PDB file of C-alpha atoms in Angstrom:
ATOM      1  CA  MET A   1       8.639 -13.925 -15.865  1.00 93.00           C
ATOM      2  CA  ALA A   2       8.675 -10.980 -13.509  1.00 96.00           C
ATOM      3  CA  GLN A   3      11.260  -8.197 -14.424  1.00 97.00           C
ATOM      4  CA  TYR A   4      13.683  -7.530 -11.673  1.00 97.00           C
ATOM      5  CA  TYR A   5      14.882  -3.979 -10.672  1.00 97.00           C
ATOM      6  CA  ASP A   6      17.539  -3.788  -7.964  1.00 97.00           C
ATOM      7  CA  VAL A   7      18.094   0.027  -7.035  1.00 97.00           C
ATOM      8  CA  HIS A   8      20.000   1.960  -4.643  1.00 97.00           C
ATOM      9  CA  PRO A   9      18.192   2.372  -1.249  1.00 96.00           C
ATOM     10  CA  ASP A  10      19.129   5.969  -0.746  1.00 95.00           C
ATOM     11  CA  ASN A  11      19.079   7.292  -4.401  1.00 96.00           C
ATOM     12  CA  PRO A  12      16.905   4.718  -6.502  1.00 97.00           C
ATOM     13  CA  GLN A  13      18.080   5.166  -9.911  1.00 97.00           C
ATOM     14  CA  PRO A  14      15.349   7.209 -11.898  1.00 97.00           C
ATOM     15  CA  ARG A  15      15.639   4.992 -14.986  1.00 97.00           C
ATOM     16  CA  SER A  16      14.901   1.691 -13.180  1.00 98.00           C
ATOM     17  CA  ILE A  17      11.703   3.604 -11.204  1.00 98.00           C
ATOM     18  CA  GLN A  18      10.381   4.819 -14.421  1.00 98.00           C
ATOM     19  CA  GLN A  19      10.518   1.381 -15.967  1.00 98.00           C
ATOM     20  CA  VAL A  20       8.519   0.173 -13.111  1.00 98.00           C
ATOM     21  CA  VAL A  21       6.034   3.097 -13.659  1.00 98.00           C
ATOM     22  CA  GLN A  22       5.694   1.997 -17.028  1.00 98.00           C
ATOM     23  CA  VAL A  23       4.773  -1.427 -16.088  1.00 98.00           C
ATOM     24  CA  LEU A  24       1.822   0.039 -13.756  1.00 98.00           C
ATOM     25  CA  GLN A  25       0.808   2.456 -16.497  1.00 98.00           C
ATOM     26  CA  ASP A  26       0.445  -0.678 -18.883  1.00 98.00           C
ATOM     27  CA  GLY A  27      -1.701  -2.293 -16.570  1.00 98.00           C
ATOM     28  CA  GLY A  28       0.736  -4.550 -14.575  1.00 98.00           C
ATOM     29  CA  LEU A  29       1.205  -5.980 -11.196  1.00 98.00           C
ATOM     30  CA  ILE A  30       4.336  -5.251  -9.284  1.00 98.00           C
ATOM     31  CA  ALA A  31       5.751  -6.211  -5.858  1.00 98.00           C
ATOM     32  CA  TYR A  32       7.774  -3.439  -4.161  1.00 98.00           C
ATOM     33  CA  PRO A  33       9.576  -2.875  -0.686  1.00 97.00           C
ATOM     34  CA  THR A  34       8.064  -0.366   2.019  1.00 96.00           C
ATOM     35  CA  ASP A  35       8.851   0.233   5.662  1.00 95.00           C
ATOM     36  CA  SER A  36       6.498  -2.559   6.574  1.00 94.00           C
ATOM     37  CA  GLY A  37       7.404  -5.265   4.384  1.00 94.00           C
ATOM     38  CA  TYR A  38       6.718  -6.020   0.642  1.00 96.00           C
ATOM     39  CA  ALA A  39       3.678  -4.757  -0.847  1.00 96.00           C
ATOM     40  CA  LEU A  40       1.616  -5.630  -3.970  1.00 98.00           C
ATOM     41  CA  GLY A  41       0.491  -2.881  -6.118  1.00 98.00           C
ATOM     42  CA  CYS A  42      -1.348  -1.860  -9.294  1.00 98.00           C
ATOM     43  CA  ALA A  43      -2.229   1.576 -10.869  1.00 97.00           C
ATOM     44  CA  LEU A  44      -5.543   3.431  -9.722  1.00 94.00           C
ATOM     45  CA  GLY A  45      -8.469   1.740 -11.243  1.00 92.00           C
ATOM     46  CA  ASN A  46      -6.863  -1.399 -12.482  1.00 96.00           C
ATOM     47  CA  ALA A  47      -9.531  -4.010 -11.512  1.00 94.00           C
ATOM     48  CA  VAL A  48      -7.949  -6.693 -12.992  1.00 96.00           C
ATOM     49  CA  GLY A  49      -4.808  -6.004 -10.973  1.00 96.00           C
ATOM     50  CA  LEU A  50      -6.957  -6.060  -7.808  1.00 95.00           C
ATOM     51  CA  GLU A  51      -8.209  -9.289  -8.868  1.00 95.00           C
ATOM     52  CA  ARG A  52      -4.701 -10.685  -9.179  1.00 97.00           C
ATOM     53  CA  ILE A  53      -3.918  -9.514  -5.691  1.00 96.00           C
ATOM     54  CA  LYS A  54      -7.106 -11.255  -4.309  1.00 95.00           C
ATOM     55  CA  ARG A  55      -6.187 -14.508  -6.050  1.00 96.00           C
ATOM     56  CA  ILE A  56      -2.376 -14.236  -4.502  1.00 96.00           C
ATOM     57  CA  ARG A  57      -3.618 -13.330  -1.285  1.00 95.00           C
ATOM     58  CA  HIS A  58      -6.807 -15.388  -1.239  1.00 95.00           C
ATOM     59  CA  LEU A  59      -8.626 -12.338  -0.210  1.00 93.00           C
ATOM     60  CA  ASP A  60     -12.348 -11.997  -0.034  1.00 87.00           C
ATOM     61  CA  ALA A  61     -14.504  -8.954  -0.878  1.00 79.00           C
ATOM     62  CA  LYS A  62     -14.397  -7.576   2.646  1.00 81.00           C
ATOM     63  CA  HIS A  63     -10.708  -6.921   2.466  1.00 85.00           C
ATOM     64  CA  HIS A  64      -9.722  -3.299   2.848  1.00 87.00           C
ATOM     65  CA  PHE A  65      -7.283  -2.465   0.070  1.00 92.00           C
ATOM     66  CA  THR A  66      -4.727   0.479   0.537  1.00 96.00           C
ATOM     67  CA  LEU A  67      -4.072   3.686  -1.278  1.00 97.00           C
ATOM     68  CA  MET A  68      -0.370   4.317  -0.991  1.00 97.00           C
ATOM     69  CA  VAL A  69       0.013   7.912  -1.128  1.00 97.00           C
ATOM     70  CA  ASP A  70       3.248   9.997  -1.012  1.00 96.00           C
ATOM     71  CA  GLU A  71       2.204  13.043   0.999  1.00 95.00           C
ATOM     72  CA  PHE A  72      -0.724  14.148   3.534  1.00 97.00           C
ATOM     73  CA  ALA A  73      -1.879  17.003   1.504  1.00 95.00           C
ATOM     74  CA  LYS A  74      -3.145  14.415  -1.125  1.00 95.00           C
ATOM     75  CA  LEU A  75      -5.364  12.449   0.987  1.00 96.00           C
ATOM     76  CA  GLY A  76      -8.253  14.878   0.971  1.00 94.00           C
ATOM     77  CA  GLU A  77      -8.807  13.861  -2.846  1.00 96.00           C
ATOM     78  CA  PHE A  78      -9.441  10.329  -1.861  1.00 97.00           C
ATOM     79  CA  VAL A  79     -10.983  10.117   1.741  1.00 97.00           C
ATOM     80  CA  THR A  80     -13.020  12.437   3.975  1.00 96.00           C
ATOM     81  CA  MET A  81     -11.785  13.243   7.556  1.00 96.00           C
ATOM     82  CA  ASP A  82     -13.682  15.306  10.369  1.00 94.00           C
ATOM     83  CA  ASN A  83     -11.320  17.820  12.116  1.00 95.00           C
ATOM     84  CA  TRP A  84     -10.230  15.404  14.834  1.00 93.00           C
ATOM     85  CA  VAL A  85      -9.310  12.535  12.282  1.00 95.00           C
ATOM     86  CA  PHE A  86      -7.363  15.170  10.089  1.00 96.00           C
ATOM     87  CA  ARG A  87      -5.403  16.058  13.056  1.00 95.00           C
ATOM     88  CA  ALA A  88      -4.885  12.388  14.315  1.00 94.00           C
ATOM     89  CA  VAL A  89      -3.681  11.457  10.888  1.00 96.00           C
ATOM     90  CA  LYS A  90      -1.457  14.303  10.109  1.00 96.00           C
ATOM     91  CA  ALA A  91       0.347  13.762  13.483  1.00 96.00           C
ATOM     92  CA  ALA A  92       1.105  10.041  12.729  1.00 95.00           C
ATOM     93  CA  THR A  93       2.047  10.209   9.161  1.00 95.00           C
ATOM     94  CA  PRO A  94       4.323   9.620   7.659  1.00 96.00           C
ATOM     95  CA  GLY A  95       4.695   6.315   9.428  1.00 93.00           C
ATOM     96  CA  GLN A  96       3.764   2.584   9.833  1.00 95.00           C
ATOM     97  CA  TYR A  97       0.016   3.022   9.909  1.00 97.00           C
ATOM     98  CA  THR A  98      -2.800   2.243   7.595  1.00 97.00           C
ATOM     99  CA  PHE A  99      -6.029   4.135   8.294  1.00 97.00           C
ATOM    100  CA  ILE A 100      -9.411   3.044   7.242  1.00 97.00           C
ATOM    101  CA  LEU A 101     -11.497   6.173   6.082  1.00 97.00           C
ATOM    102  CA  PRO A 102     -14.802   6.945   4.155  1.00 96.00           C
ATOM    103  CA  ALA A 103     -13.797   7.088   0.496  1.00 96.00           C
ATOM    104  CA  THR A 104     -14.580   9.686  -2.172  1.00 96.00           C
ATOM    105  CA  ARG A 105     -15.874   9.249  -5.510  1.00 94.00           C
ATOM    106  CA  GLU A 106     -12.185   9.501  -6.671  1.00 94.00           C
ATOM    107  CA  VAL A 107     -11.710   6.057  -5.211  1.00 94.00           C
ATOM    108  CA  PRO A 108     -12.534   3.275  -7.680  1.00 91.00           C
ATOM    109  CA  LYS A 109     -15.575   1.066  -6.432  1.00 89.00           C
ATOM    110  CA  VAL A 110     -13.899  -2.064  -6.800  1.00 88.00           C
ATOM    111  CA  MET A 111     -11.424  -0.881  -4.042  1.00 90.00           C
ATOM    112  CA  GLN A 112     -14.057   0.301  -1.619  1.00 89.00           C
ATOM    113  CA  HIS A 113     -15.298  -1.815   1.279  1.00 88.00           C
ATOM    114  CA  PRO A 114     -18.685  -3.158  -0.482  1.00 86.00           C
ATOM    115  CA  LYS A 115     -20.841  -2.012   2.624  1.00 87.00           C
ATOM    116  CA  LYS A 116     -18.754   0.597   4.366  1.00 89.00           C
ATOM    117  CA  ARG A 117     -17.714   2.222   1.372  1.00 93.00           C
ATOM    118  CA  SER A 118     -14.422   2.955   2.960  1.00 95.00           C
ATOM    119  CA  VAL A 119     -10.645   2.298   2.018  1.00 96.00           C
ATOM    120  CA  GLY A 120      -7.101   2.147   3.645  1.00 96.00           C
ATOM    121  CA  VAL A 121      -4.815   5.038   3.125  1.00 97.00           C
ATOM    122  CA  ARG A 122      -1.100   4.960   4.035  1.00 97.00           C
ATOM    123  CA  ILE A 123       1.989   7.431   3.701  1.00 97.00           C
ATOM    124  CA  PRO A 124       5.151   5.256   4.293  1.00 96.00           C
ATOM    125  CA  GLN A 125       8.391   6.310   5.268  1.00 95.00           C
ATOM    126  CA  HIS A 126      10.611   4.574   2.770  1.00 96.00           C
ATOM    127  CA  ARG A 127      12.820   6.285   0.070  1.00 96.00           C
ATOM    128  CA  THR A 128      11.904   3.754  -2.697  1.00 97.00           C
ATOM    129  CA  THR A 129       8.307   3.748  -2.182  1.00 97.00           C
ATOM    130  CA  LEU A 130       8.242   7.408  -2.220  1.00 97.00           C
ATOM    131  CA  ALA A 131      10.345   7.589  -5.414  1.00 97.00           C
ATOM    132  CA  LEU A 132       8.098   5.309  -7.000  1.00 98.00           C
ATOM    133  CA  LEU A 133       4.894   7.229  -6.076  1.00 98.00           C
ATOM    134  CA  GLU A 134       6.385  10.432  -7.024  1.00 97.00           C
ATOM    135  CA  ALA A 135       7.371   9.351 -10.417  1.00 98.00           C
ATOM    136  CA  LEU A 136       3.837   7.605 -10.899  1.00 97.00           C
ATOM    137  CA  GLY A 137       2.194  10.820  -9.934  1.00 97.00           C
ATOM    138  CA  GLU A 138      -0.714   9.191  -8.307  1.00 96.00           C
ATOM    139  CA  PRO A 139      -1.479   6.652  -5.432  1.00 96.00           C
ATOM    140  CA  LEU A 140      -0.857   3.013  -6.009  1.00 97.00           C
ATOM    141  CA  MET A 141      -3.685   0.587  -5.113  1.00 96.00           C
ATOM    142  CA  SER A 142      -2.026  -1.667  -2.558  1.00 96.00           C
ATOM    143  CA  SER A 143      -1.920  -4.644  -0.263  1.00 95.00           C
ATOM    144  CA  THR A 144       0.751  -6.204   2.042  1.00 93.00           C
ATOM    145  CA  LEU A 145       2.557  -8.977   0.610  1.00 94.00           C
ATOM    146  CA  LEU A 146       1.301 -11.434   3.031  1.00 91.00           C
ATOM    147  CA  LEU A 147       0.927 -14.876   1.433  1.00 91.00           C
ATOM    148  CA  PRO A 148      -1.696 -17.216   2.806  1.00 91.00           C
ATOM    149  CA  ASP A 149      -1.007 -19.311   5.756  1.00 86.00           C
ATOM    150  CA  GLU A 150       1.856 -16.827   6.538  1.00 87.00           C
ATOM    151  CA  GLU A 151       1.996 -14.505   9.542  1.00 83.00           C
ATOM    152  CA  ALA A 152       4.527 -12.050   8.437  1.00 85.00           C
ATOM    153  CA  PRO A 153       4.925 -10.086   5.101  1.00 89.00           C
ATOM    154  CA  MET A 154       7.768 -11.005   2.536  1.00 90.00           C
ATOM    155  CA  VAL A 155      10.900  -8.896   3.192  1.00 92.00           C
ATOM    156  CA  ASP A 156      13.395 -10.081   0.608  1.00 94.00           C
ATOM    157  CA  GLY A 157      13.287  -8.944  -3.133  1.00 95.00           C
ATOM    158  CA  TRP A 158      14.781 -12.005  -4.691  1.00 94.00           C
ATOM    159  CA  SER A 159      12.670 -14.324  -2.630  1.00 95.00           C
ATOM    160  CA  VAL A 160       9.511 -12.316  -3.779  1.00 96.00           C
ATOM    161  CA  LYS A 161      10.865 -12.993  -7.409  1.00 96.00           C
ATOM    162  CA  GLU A 162      11.222 -16.560  -6.818  1.00 96.00           C
ATOM    163  CA  ALA A 163       7.879 -17.043  -5.068  1.00 95.00           C
ATOM    164  CA  LEU A 164       6.008 -14.816  -7.598  1.00 97.00           C
ATOM    165  CA  ASP A 165       7.923 -14.980 -10.800  1.00 97.00           C
ATOM    166  CA  HIS A 166       4.636 -16.042 -12.752  1.00 96.00           C
ATOM    167  CA  GLU A 167       2.218 -14.066 -10.459  1.00 97.00           C
ATOM    168  CA  VAL A 168       3.559 -10.608 -10.763  1.00 98.00           C
ATOM    169  CA  ASP A 169       5.035  -8.420 -13.676  1.00 98.00           C
ATOM    170  CA  ALA A 170       8.027  -6.769 -11.692  1.00 98.00           C
ATOM    171  CA  VAL A 171       9.619  -6.835  -8.528  1.00 98.00           C
ATOM    172  CA  LEU A 172      11.449  -3.769  -7.276  1.00 98.00           C
ATOM    173  CA  ASP A 173      14.265  -4.126  -4.806  1.00 97.00           C
ATOM    174  CA  SER A 174      16.174  -1.515  -2.920  1.00 96.00           C
ATOM    175  CA  GLY A 175      17.493  -4.014  -0.358  1.00 92.00           C
ATOM    176  CA  ASP A 176      15.986  -2.308   2.740  1.00 90.00           C
ATOM    177  CA  CYS A 177      12.610  -3.130   3.766  1.00 92.00           C
ATOM    178  CA  GLY A 178      10.505  -3.300   7.241  1.00 90.00           C
ATOM    179  CA  SER A 179       9.434  -6.627   8.650  1.00 91.00           C
ATOM    180  CA  THR A 180       6.469  -5.973  10.584  1.00 92.00           C
ATOM    181  CA  PRO A 181       2.960  -5.087   8.968  1.00 91.00           C
ATOM    182  CA  THR A 182       1.587  -1.675   9.670  1.00 94.00           C
ATOM    183  CA  THR A 183      -0.915  -0.849  12.661  1.00 95.00           C
ATOM    184  CA  VAL A 184      -4.513  -0.573  11.017  1.00 96.00           C
ATOM    185  CA  VAL A 185      -6.778   2.023  12.560  1.00 97.00           C
ATOM    186  CA  ASP A 186     -10.374   2.196  11.544  1.00 96.00           C
ATOM    187  CA  LEU A 187     -11.377   5.908  12.000  1.00 97.00           C
ATOM    188  CA  THR A 188     -14.839   5.702  10.025  1.00 95.00           C
ATOM    189  CA  GLY A 189     -16.850   5.689  13.568  1.00 92.00           C
ATOM    190  CA  ASP A 190     -16.913   8.027  16.387  1.00 91.00           C
ATOM    191  CA  GLU A 191     -14.177   6.389  17.943  1.00 93.00           C
ATOM    192  CA  PRO A 192     -10.787   5.051  16.607  1.00 95.00           C
ATOM    193  CA  GLU A 193     -10.633   1.189  16.313  1.00 96.00           C
ATOM    194  CA  ILE A 194      -7.483  -0.602  16.284  1.00 97.00           C
ATOM    195  CA  VAL A 195      -7.977  -3.513  13.740  1.00 95.00           C
ATOM    196  CA  ARG A 196      -4.319  -4.846  13.900  1.00 94.00           C
ATOM    197  CA  VAL A 197      -1.319  -3.916  16.027  1.00 95.00           C
ATOM    198  CA  GLY A 198       1.647  -3.861  14.126  1.00 93.00           C
ATOM    199  CA  ALA A 199       4.658  -1.484  13.580  1.00 93.00           C
ATOM    200  CA  GLY A 200       3.007   1.751  14.365  1.00 94.00           C
ATOM    201  CA  ASP A 201       2.491   2.804  17.978  1.00 95.00           C
ATOM    202  CA  PRO A 202      -1.331   2.026  18.956  1.00 96.00           C
ATOM    203  CA  THR A 203      -1.005   4.094  21.915  1.00 95.00           C
ATOM    204  CA  PRO A 204      -2.460   7.621  20.497  1.00 93.00           C
ATOM    205  CA  PHE A 205      -5.676   5.620  19.184  1.00 93.00           C
ATOM    206  CA  GLU A 206      -6.325   3.890  22.304  1.00 90.00           C
ATOM    207  CA  PRO A 207      -9.432   4.910  24.473  1.00 81.00           C
TER     208      PRO A 207
END
Protein backbone atom coordinates (compact mmCIF):
# COMPACT_ATOMS: atom_id res chain seq x y z
CA MET A 1 0.00 0.00 0.00
CA ALA A 2 1.13 3.54 -0.77
CA GLN A 3 2.22 5.76 2.09
CA TYR A 4 0.08 8.91 2.31
CA TYR A 5 1.52 12.29 3.30
CA ASP A 6 -0.81 15.23 3.84
CA VAL A 7 1.08 18.55 4.07
CA HIS A 8 0.17 22.22 4.38
CA PRO A 9 -0.13 23.96 0.97
CA ASP A 10 1.79 27.09 2.01
CA ASN A 11 4.26 25.61 4.49
CA PRO A 12 4.77 21.91 3.70
CA GLN A 13 6.04 20.14 6.81
CA PRO A 14 9.79 19.44 6.26
CA ARG A 15 9.60 16.09 8.06
CA SER A 16 6.91 14.78 5.68
CA ILE A 17 8.73 16.17 2.65
CA GLN A 18 11.94 14.46 3.79
CA GLN A 19 10.10 11.15 4.18
CA VAL A 20 8.90 11.42 0.57
CA VAL A 21 12.47 12.23 -0.49
CA GLN A 22 13.60 9.05 1.26
CA VAL A 23 11.05 7.03 -0.71
CA LEU A 24 12.52 8.48 -3.91
CA GLN A 25 16.10 7.83 -2.83
CA ASP A 26 15.17 4.24 -2.01
CA GLY A 27 14.05 3.73 -5.61
CA GLY A 28 10.36 4.38 -5.08
CA LEU A 29 7.70 5.89 -7.31
CA ILE A 30 5.53 8.72 -5.99
CA ALA A 31 2.45 10.68 -7.00
CA TYR A 32 2.64 14.38 -6.18
CA PRO A 33 0.63 17.58 -6.83
CA THR A 34 1.70 20.30 -9.25
CA ASP A 35 0.17 23.46 -10.71
CA SER A 36 -1.03 21.32 -13.65
CA GLY A 37 -2.54 18.28 -11.98
CA TYR A 38 -0.91 15.32 -10.26
CA ALA A 39 2.29 13.83 -11.61
CA LEU A 40 4.19 10.58 -11.21
CA GLY A 41 7.84 10.92 -10.25
CA CYS A 42 10.99 8.95 -9.48
CA ALA A 43 14.63 9.76 -8.86
CA LEU A 44 17.03 10.59 -11.66
CA GLY A 45 18.32 7.39 -13.29
CA ASN A 46 15.61 5.13 -11.82
CA ALA A 47 14.94 2.99 -14.91
CA VAL A 48 12.58 0.69 -13.00
CA GLY A 49 10.58 3.71 -11.90
CA LEU A 50 10.21 4.85 -15.50
CA GLU A 51 8.99 1.42 -16.51
CA ARG A 52 6.40 1.57 -13.75
CA ILE A 53 5.20 4.95 -15.06
CA LYS A 54 4.97 3.50 -18.58
CA ARG A 55 2.93 0.59 -17.26
CA ILE A 56 0.52 2.80 -15.30
CA ARG A 57 0.00 5.21 -18.20
CA HIS A 58 0.30 2.66 -21.06
CA LEU A 59 3.08 4.71 -22.69
CA ASP A 60 5.27 3.72 -25.62
CA ALA A 61 8.98 4.36 -26.17
CA LYS A 62 8.30 7.65 -28.00
CA HIS A 63 6.84 9.37 -24.94
CA HIS A 64 8.71 12.45 -23.78
CA PHE A 65 9.39 12.21 -20.07
CA THR A 66 9.88 15.43 -18.13
CA LEU A 67 12.60 16.63 -15.82
CA MET A 68 10.90 18.64 -13.07
CA VAL A 69 13.37 21.32 -11.95
CA ASP A 70 12.99 23.95 -9.22
CA GLU A 71 14.85 26.85 -10.86
CA PHE A 72 15.87 28.05 -14.31
CA ALA A 73 19.60 28.21 -13.49
CA LYS A 74 19.71 24.40 -13.22
CA LEU A 75 18.39 23.71 -16.72
CA GLY A 76 21.75 24.21 -18.42
CA GLU A 77 23.09 21.01 -16.88
CA PHE A 78 20.42 18.90 -18.54
CA VAL A 79 19.43 20.59 -21.82
CA THR A 80 21.08 22.73 -24.49
CA MET A 81 19.55 26.06 -25.47
CA ASP A 82 20.39 28.54 -28.23
CA ASN A 83 20.17 32.21 -27.28
CA TRP A 84 16.60 32.68 -28.53
CA VAL A 85 15.46 29.49 -26.79
CA PHE A 86 17.19 30.57 -23.59
CA ARG A 87 15.32 33.89 -23.61
CA ALA A 88 11.97 32.30 -24.50
CA VAL A 89 12.15 29.65 -21.79
CA LYS A 90 13.37 32.09 -19.15
CA ALA A 91 10.48 34.47 -19.92
CA ALA A 92 7.92 31.67 -19.53
CA THR A 93 9.21 30.06 -16.34
CA PRO A 94 8.19 29.22 -13.73
CA GLY A 95 4.84 28.35 -15.19
CA GLN A 96 2.50 25.80 -16.70
CA TYR A 97 4.69 24.84 -19.64
CA THR A 98 6.72 21.79 -20.60
CA PHE A 99 9.55 22.49 -23.04
CA ILE A 100 11.09 19.76 -25.20
CA LEU A 101 14.80 20.43 -25.67
CA PRO A 102 17.97 18.55 -26.73
CA ALA A 103 19.25 16.56 -23.76
CA THR A 104 22.80 16.66 -22.43
CA ARG A 105 24.75 13.61 -21.27
CA GLU A 106 23.51 14.27 -17.74
CA VAL A 107 20.06 13.01 -18.74
CA PRO A 108 19.75 9.21 -18.44
CA LYS A 109 19.30 7.62 -21.86
CA VAL A 110 16.18 5.80 -20.68
CA MET A 111 14.54 9.24 -20.34
CA GLN A 112 15.53 10.57 -23.73
CA HIS A 113 13.43 10.26 -26.88
CA PRO A 114 15.01 7.28 -28.69
CA LYS A 115 15.51 9.14 -32.00
CA LYS A 116 15.56 12.84 -31.13
CA ARG A 117 17.67 12.50 -27.95
CA SER A 118 15.47 15.15 -26.40
CA VAL A 119 13.67 15.48 -23.08
CA GLY A 120 10.92 17.59 -21.55
CA VAL A 121 11.78 20.13 -18.85
CA ARG A 122 9.47 22.02 -16.55
CA ILE A 123 9.70 24.57 -13.72
CA PRO A 124 6.41 24.56 -11.82
CA GLN A 125 4.69 27.22 -9.73
CA HIS A 126 3.59 25.05 -6.82
CA ARG A 127 4.89 25.40 -3.29
CA THR A 128 4.78 21.69 -2.42
CA THR A 129 6.48 20.63 -5.65
CA LEU A 130 9.24 23.20 -5.15
CA ALA A 131 9.74 22.16 -1.52
CA LEU A 132 10.09 18.54 -2.63
CA LEU A 133 12.58 19.40 -5.38
CA GLU A 134 14.61 21.57 -3.02
CA ALA A 135 14.80 18.80 -0.43
CA LEU A 136 15.67 16.18 -3.06
CA GLY A 137 18.47 18.35 -4.47
CA GLU A 138 18.04 17.14 -8.04
CA PRO A 139 15.35 17.00 -10.74
CA LEU A 140 12.51 14.51 -10.62
CA MET A 141 11.95 12.25 -13.60
CA SER A 142 8.28 12.85 -14.11
CA SER A 143 5.13 12.38 -16.17
CA THR A 144 1.62 13.80 -15.81
CA LEU A 145 -0.69 11.44 -13.92
CA LEU A 146 -2.99 10.97 -16.87
CA LEU A 147 -4.53 7.52 -16.74
CA PRO A 148 -5.34 5.60 -19.94
CA ASP A 149 -8.58 6.72 -21.63
CA GLU A 150 -8.77 9.83 -19.42
CA GLU A 151 -8.58 13.35 -20.88
CA ALA A 152 -7.58 15.20 -17.70
CA PRO A 153 -4.97 14.51 -15.03
CA MET A 154 -5.94 13.39 -11.56
CA VAL A 155 -6.27 16.29 -9.10
CA ASP A 156 -7.28 14.83 -5.74
CA GLY A 157 -4.68 13.17 -3.51
CA TRP A 158 -7.00 10.75 -1.77
CA SER A 159 -8.49 9.63 -5.10
CA VAL A 160 -4.95 9.06 -6.35
CA LYS A 161 -4.21 6.85 -3.37
CA GLU A 162 -7.40 4.84 -3.90
CA ALA A 163 -6.72 4.37 -7.62
CA LEU A 164 -2.99 3.64 -7.40
CA ASP A 165 -2.58 2.23 -3.91
CA HIS A 166 -0.69 -0.80 -5.21
CA GLU A 167 1.02 0.97 -8.12
CA VAL A 168 2.96 3.74 -6.34
CA ASP A 169 4.94 3.83 -3.09
CA ALA A 170 3.82 7.22 -1.77
CA VAL A 171 1.20 9.90 -2.40
CA LEU A 172 1.96 13.50 -1.45
CA ASP A 173 -1.11 15.67 -0.89
CA SER A 174 -1.30 19.39 -0.09
CA GLY A 175 -4.92 19.96 -1.01
CA ASP A 176 -4.15 22.41 -3.81
CA CYS A 177 -3.57 21.21 -7.35
CA GLY A 178 -3.98 22.56 -10.85
CA SER A 179 -6.50 20.83 -13.07
CA THR A 180 -5.22 21.50 -16.60
CA PRO A 181 -2.12 19.85 -18.11
CA THR A 182 0.80 21.99 -19.20
CA THR A 183 1.19 23.52 -22.63
CA VAL A 184 3.91 21.51 -24.37
CA VAL A 185 6.29 23.34 -26.70
CA ASP A 186 8.94 21.56 -28.79
CA LEU A 187 11.99 23.81 -29.14
CA THR A 188 14.33 21.33 -30.82
CA GLY A 189 13.81 22.79 -34.32
CA ASP A 190 14.31 26.15 -35.95
CA GLU A 191 10.82 27.27 -34.94
CA PRO A 192 8.71 26.46 -31.86
CA GLU A 193 6.16 23.69 -32.33
CA ILE A 194 3.17 23.64 -29.99
CA VAL A 195 2.59 19.95 -29.26
CA ARG A 196 -0.26 20.44 -26.81
CA VAL A 197 -2.25 23.49 -25.76
CA GLY A 198 -2.87 23.44 -22.03
CA ALA A 199 -2.73 25.79 -19.08
CA GLY A 200 0.19 27.92 -20.36
CA ASP A 201 -0.59 30.67 -22.87
CA PRO A 202 0.64 29.37 -26.26
CA THR A 203 0.66 32.85 -27.87
CA PRO A 204 4.38 33.63 -27.28
CA PHE A 205 5.32 30.48 -29.23
CA GLU A 206 2.92 30.83 -32.14
CA PRO A 207 4.24 31.85 -35.61
